[in-house]
Each structure stands twice: as structure tokens, then as C-alpha cells.
Amino acid sequence: MNIAVFVKQIPDPALPGELDADHTLKREGKLVLDESDSYGVEMALQLVDKAGGGEVTLVSMAPNNEVSGLRTALAMGAAKAILISDDALAGSDALSTAKVLAKAVERAGEVDLVMAATESTDGYTGTTPAQVAELLGWPSLTFAKHVEIGDGKVTIQRQTEAGYDVVESSLPAVVSVTAGVVEPRYPSFKGIMAAKNKPVDEVKVTDLGLTAEQVGWAGARQQITNVEAAPARAAGEKIEDDGAAHEQVVAFLEKLKVI
Amino acid sequence: MKIWVYAEPAPEGDKPATSTLELLTKAREIADTVEAVYVGSNADAMAGPLGEHGATKVYAVDRGEALAGVVGAAALASLVEANSPDLILFAQSYDGRDALARLSVKLDKPVLTNGTDLKLDGDRAVVGTAIFGGNTLVDTKFEGDGPFLAAIRPKSFAAEPGGGGAATVEQVSAPDAGRAGEARVLEHHVEEQEGPKLEEAAVVVSGGRGLGSAEAYEPLVEGLAHLLKGASGASRAIVDAGWVPYAKQVGQTGKTVKPKVYVALGISGATQHLVGMKGSDNIIAINKDGEAPIFSVADLGVVGDVHKVVPKLIEALQARG
Ligand SMILES: Cc1cc2nc3c(=O)[nH]c(=O)nc-3n(C[C@H](O)[C@H](O)[C@H](O)COP(=O)(O)OP(=O)(O)OC[C@H]3O[C@@H](n4cnc5c(N)ncnc54)[C@H](O)[C@@H]3O)c2cc1C
Ligand SMILES: Nc1ncnc2c1ncn2[C@@H]1O[C@H](COP(=O)(O)O)[C@@H](O)[C@H]1O
């Protein structure tokens, strides 16, 4: 069982986001592993373990040959990584990103499954995994909250509005997992040391057989025309509870005629 | 301007999803021609409400046991050429995103997602999105040739009938989706829920980490929601902690709600939570930290302990009968 896992490396989500002059998200400074992808990494490691063989290959597209997030995932137990980093990729939208990631999956060799998160923390388009699947001509099982593999098939519980659906497909396939599907492990000290020597295959856009026109700003075909602060909502009354605040809540609800 | 809306059934299956009706309402405001492409069964039952909200025609496709998004993308791709829509709208839903993603590859067109606003600039669609937890609004215009593909977050527009008659239904056969069609839905599991739905309730009571434990959710949050005939929601902190299912999450990565009254119990008010609820008509917050950001949007803020205030509130409401 060989699994390719997409891991996005993003600016620290705890820091306030900022836009660059060209209206793209500022991505300078250290990037970290998107926590959403740590679930995919953990799930992939467990599935390979259960299958009794194979390995996990990470795939990441990031600026400035960023590896800090990859090292975190390698320390968790992934065997190796493919890193696509190229100035031509600046401004890439979801479709361009998907084209790059799909080519990288082909480069990874025999892969039974691609694992991704449902949506990234900074971009959250939530389309990339199904776009990759369509590019590869594979089935996609998205919004998985439970994943099992057996008999050459993958079976998931797919989140729906009403509950969940059980969805099954042949392999190879793309699966995107929701947060919380598994408990991501903390890298051990040994894992962190080993990660330093694990191979990272650094590739450019042309190595993947793509041209600069297909990706980056040129590929995005959209233009940001306006950026402004959202109108703020005004605060109303604030009271300290002196033991009778509930009476004011009741009065407020009465005034609104909900009771 | 011809707009297509990717139409989905409501979870109950007998009528269109509210998010679909929202998109149709907006589409008929800005386009001359509005049509729907519907994947699922019961197309004839859908034609009434779809028409009432602005669609004149429905292209209907059966999906059998295949995933709706896969069938939807294949059907849309085959219909686009002969009918040349300028813009195709999807709800930012599970199947909506699947269909949009696959269609974008088939047509080699970019996508704009998480839209909360939609307007026209000449013959180009401009999609508004709210970033950084809703603090910054960004307008993005499509370049190049259509059809333009956009996903809009549910609750961005109101769904209002416009008085149109039932849409005409044209049944189209599902094109072969290749290996993508090998994913089959084997079972549907419906998680029973009491009371109104989170997105449709007039009152929403949500709980956060300030509840202190998973055990407090039922008596305090569900208890109060029940008395107010509302729905119960949650912050991501307690969804991630496993106290309540993801379906209850309100915010950027959860649901957007716009009830008449939103009650936040022990929720700090992070921007990612606020973006999902600050469109509510009225907000009541109970938090023991007077500096909590939730108070900056609350019409009535109570600085107090949820374990003290809420039981008394519940008692007072019960006493009223
Ligand atoms: C990309 C991204 C997406 C996100 N999406 C979402 C989302 O969709 N929805 C969402 O909610 N969050 C989201 N978050 C998380 C968000 O940033 C916050 O971490 C989360 O909303 C905090 O939840 P909370 O208010 O329950 O917990 P906390 O922030 O821990 O707040 C708990 C509050 O309870 C109060 N409290 C404690 N004890 C009591 C008591 N006894 N009585 C009264 N008050 C008490 C405290 O004063 C505090 O204000 C997202 C974050 C990121 C980075
Ligand atoms: N640049 C990237 N590198 C690696 N994986 C990515 C990248 N962008 C998106 N992904 C994967 O696709 C998922 C969905 O991303 P998005 O469409 O941005 O919401 C992410 O959670 C990742 O698993």
C-alpha cells in the first residue's frame, strides 16, 4: 500500500493574516504544516501499517523551497517527500495547484491512494482534491470522516447534511479527510532526528512537464478588483451578572417576541 | 446573461435545498435567463419550487448510486457546449464543491469559492468573499472566457419566490464518468435530530469551551435551545474536542447562521466564529470574561458564569410555561 499525502505548508494561522501589494496572501517567513493535513498524514501512516507494507510519500507545493512543514510530517513517519517550489507558481489558484499536484502524484510512481484534507486552513477552496482526481481520471471520495481499505477497495463514511453516506470505490483513488478523523501522533525525538535525513525530491514546474503559462498568475484568470474592511457590527448593552442577569435576558427575549 | 444553478435536493429529498433557492433568487435578479441543472430523483417535484424561485428550465439527471458531484460535472460538461451559460453557480456544499471541482478540470476554467456576494461588471461576474475571519471583503472578477464557475456560501442571499410557474423539465442521460463513476454510495445514514435545522432556526443557542465539559452541553445548550424552540450549535473548539458532531459547528469552516436571535454560551468570539454568526439579527452573549471579543458584536452581553446564569434562565423560562 503506497499512499501519497498532500501537505500544505502555510503561514502560522495564529498570526493575523496580511495581503501583499498584489493582493495575494503574504507567505514570507517560516511556514508550518497545515494542521488539517496532519490528519491525512496520520491516517495514511495507519493505513500503510494495517496493510503490512508500503510507504507514505508527501507532496507539497510551497514557495522558497520551504521544508519545515514537510519535516514535521516526515518526523511523524512519512518515508520521503516531493517538494514543488518555483517562482512561476506565485499566484497559483486551486486549478493550477491541482495540475501541479496531479503531475507530482504521477512522479511519485505506483500509488494506491492519494490522501488530502478537505480544505486548507489558509485557502479553504476545498476543491483541490477532486480537481486532482479529475486530472488523474480517478474516483474521489471527499469529506471522509472514516476510512478503511481492504480487498483492493477503499470505503469511507462521507459527511452529508443529514448524517453520512457509506461510499466505496476501487483503487487508486483520492480521499479527502475532515479534521478529527484520527488523532495525529506527536513526532518522537527519534522521528525528528530521522526526518533530517529523509529524501526530499525538489522539482520545478518544467520537471513536471508543465509550462509557466499553465500555472501561477497566468493560469488563474481572475483579477482582484477591490479590497476593503468589512463594516463592523456595533456592540450593545453589557451587564455584569449580579445574580439576576437572567431576568434581563428574559426581558430582552420578550421584547424580541421570541417568547 | 445566462446563469445556471447547480441544483441539489434538500436532505429530505422531496424539495430543493434552501441553498439552491438562494442562488436562484440572486441569479434572477442579475440575469435574463436562469436555468437549473439538477442531479437526483424526483425532478418533477423540484420543478415547482425551482420555477417559483426563477428557473425557467431544469436539466435533470439521475445519478443512480454514483456520487452526485461526479454525475453533475459530467452532465454539465456535456450541456455547456450546446447551451453556453455565462456563469454557473454552485452552493459551497459537499456535492456542490465536488461538481464544481471536476467541472473546472473538464472545462479548464478557474473557480472562485466561498463567495458571499455576487454582482456583474458588464458581462463579467464579480464574486465577493470575506477573508481573515470576515474582517476584509475582497471582490474578484473573472478574466478570459466563460463559463465562469463560482461557489457561494449558503445563507449569503435570502431565498424568495418570484412567482414564476413550474420550470420545464428536460431529462438528460448521465454521460459515462469513466473511473470516477466507480465510487458508489452504498448506504445513507440519517442522524435523527430534534427541532429545527441549524441554518433555518429562528433561534440558535451555541456553546463553546466555556461550558467546561461535554456533559454541560445537553442541559445548558440543548436545554435552552429546546425552550426557545431553536437549534443548538457550537464553536469549533468543542467540535474538535469531540463534545458535539461537526454538523453543529458555526463559523468559517462550519455553517453560517442568520437567526433572529443567536445566543453564545462560553464562546470567546474568535473572528472565525464571528464570521458564521454576526449576520444574526440579535446576539446575546454570556461569558465570564468581560474582555471577550464576543461582546463587541453582542446586543446584550452578560458578563457572568454560564453555570450560574443559564440554569436560572432555564428555570425562569420554564416557570413561564
Ligand atoms: C482556519 C481556521 C478556521 C476556524 N474555523 C472556525 C469555525 O468555523 N468556528 C469556530 O467556532 N471556530 C473556528 N476556528 C477556531 C477559532 O479560532 C477559535 O479557536 C474557536 O472559535 C474558539 O472556541 P471557543 O470560543 O469555544 O473557545 P475559547 O476561545 O477557549 O473560549 C472560551 C470562552 O469561554 C469563556 N468561559 C470560560 N469559562 C466560562 C464560564 N464558566 N462561563 C462563561 N464563560 C466562560 C472564556 O472567558 C472564553 O472567552 C477556526 C480557526 C482557524 C485557524
Ligand atoms: N500547495 C499545496 N501543497 C500540497 N497540498 C495542497 C496544496 N494546496 C492544497 N493542497 C491539498 O488540498 C487540500 C484542499 O486545499 P484547498 O483547495 O486549498 O482548500 C489541502 O488541505 C491539501 O491537502
XYZ file of C-alpha atoms in Angstrom, chain B residues 10-140:
131
model
C -32.732 19.050 0.448
C -31.628 16.222 2.783
C -35.277 15.064 2.958
C -35.166 14.596 -0.815
C -38.601 15.949 -1.622
C -37.734 19.583 -2.346
C -34.743 21.621 -3.478
C -32.101 22.592 -0.911
C -32.547 26.082 0.537
C -29.061 26.983 -0.724
C -30.245 26.212 -4.276
C -33.246 28.525 -3.879
C -30.961 31.259 -2.525
C -28.780 31.039 -5.632
C -31.797 31.128 -7.959
C -33.166 34.210 -6.205
C -29.891 36.058 -6.715
C -29.472 34.767 -10.267
C -32.877 36.029 -11.411
C -32.004 39.458 -10.030
C -28.974 39.820 -12.319
C -29.574 37.545 -15.317
C -32.038 37.436 -18.230
C -32.100 33.666 -18.333
C -31.879 31.413 -15.296
C -31.831 27.635 -15.624
C -31.039 24.798 -13.249
C -29.136 21.579 -13.662
C -30.408 19.065 -11.148
C -28.844 15.754 -10.195
C -31.140 13.377 -8.373
C -34.526 11.761 -8.402
C -37.924 13.449 -8.090
C -37.163 16.097 -10.730
C -40.860 16.756 -11.295
C -41.384 17.606 -7.637
C -38.423 20.009 -7.820
C -39.696 21.831 -10.905
C -42.332 23.764 -8.932
C -40.108 25.411 -6.307
C -37.213 25.793 -8.774
C -39.529 27.641 -11.172
C -41.045 29.708 -8.413
C -37.558 30.924 -7.498
C -36.565 31.857 -11.033
C -35.556 28.835 -13.100
C -37.420 28.510 -16.389
C -35.912 25.171 -17.246
C -34.415 22.246 -15.371
C -31.983 19.812 -16.936
C -32.443 16.734 -14.786
C -30.006 13.855 -14.474
C -30.395 10.667 -12.476
C -27.365 9.603 -10.517
C -28.194 6.048 -9.570
C -25.667 5.097 -6.890
C -22.872 7.289 -8.231
C -21.754 10.425 -6.396
C -23.832 13.480 -7.314
C -20.769 15.642 -7.960
C -19.312 13.185 -10.448
C -22.553 12.850 -12.405
C -23.210 16.571 -12.132
C -19.839 17.558 -13.564
C -20.133 15.097 -16.443
C -23.659 16.267 -17.266
C -22.759 19.941 -17.022
C -19.729 19.494 -19.253
C -21.841 17.823 -21.912
C -24.560 20.510 -21.721
C -22.331 23.574 -21.641
C -21.237 23.493 -25.238
C -24.689 23.460 -26.804
C -26.214 25.947 -24.359
C -23.355 28.335 -23.476
C -24.205 29.608 -19.992
C -22.137 32.642 -18.949
C -21.934 31.727 -15.295
C -22.564 28.521 -13.356
C -23.297 28.834 -9.649
C -22.798 26.128 -7.040
C -23.574 26.130 -3.347
C -20.470 25.738 -1.176
C -21.848 22.351 -0.129
C -20.395 18.845 -0.159
C -21.720 17.848 -3.578
C -21.556 21.408 -4.919
C -17.811 21.536 -4.378
C -17.288 18.091 -5.907
C -19.223 19.046 -9.037
C -17.502 22.418 -9.334
C -14.032 20.920 -8.901
C -14.475 18.263 -11.559
C -16.190 20.614 -13.986
C -13.356 23.144 -13.675
C -10.932 20.495 -14.911
C -13.205 19.326 -17.724
C -13.636 22.894 -18.992
C -10.165 24.037 -17.877
C -11.726 27.029 -16.117
C -10.696 28.568 -12.805
C -13.071 28.542 -9.837
C -13.950 31.154 -7.250
C -15.185 29.689 -3.986
C -16.536 30.839 -0.625
C -18.433 33.678 -2.288
C -20.736 35.732 -0.086
C -21.718 38.265 -2.743
C -22.233 38.308 -6.492
C -22.541 41.154 -8.969
C -21.935 41.917 -12.604
C -19.381 44.223 -14.145
C -20.527 44.382 -17.759
C -20.660 40.771 -18.882
C -18.248 39.598 -16.179
C -19.198 38.094 -12.886
C -17.613 39.574 -9.773
C -17.591 37.389 -6.670
C -17.276 38.918 -3.210
C -15.589 36.935 -0.448
C -14.914 37.695 3.200
C -11.389 36.819 4.329
C -9.473 36.996 7.598
C -12.470 35.824 9.557
C -14.806 38.206 7.784
C -12.831 41.358 8.564
C -11.814 42.056 4.987
C -14.012 41.959 1.891
C -12.445 41.112 -1.444
C -14.020 41.366 -4.905
C -12.630 39.121 -7.618
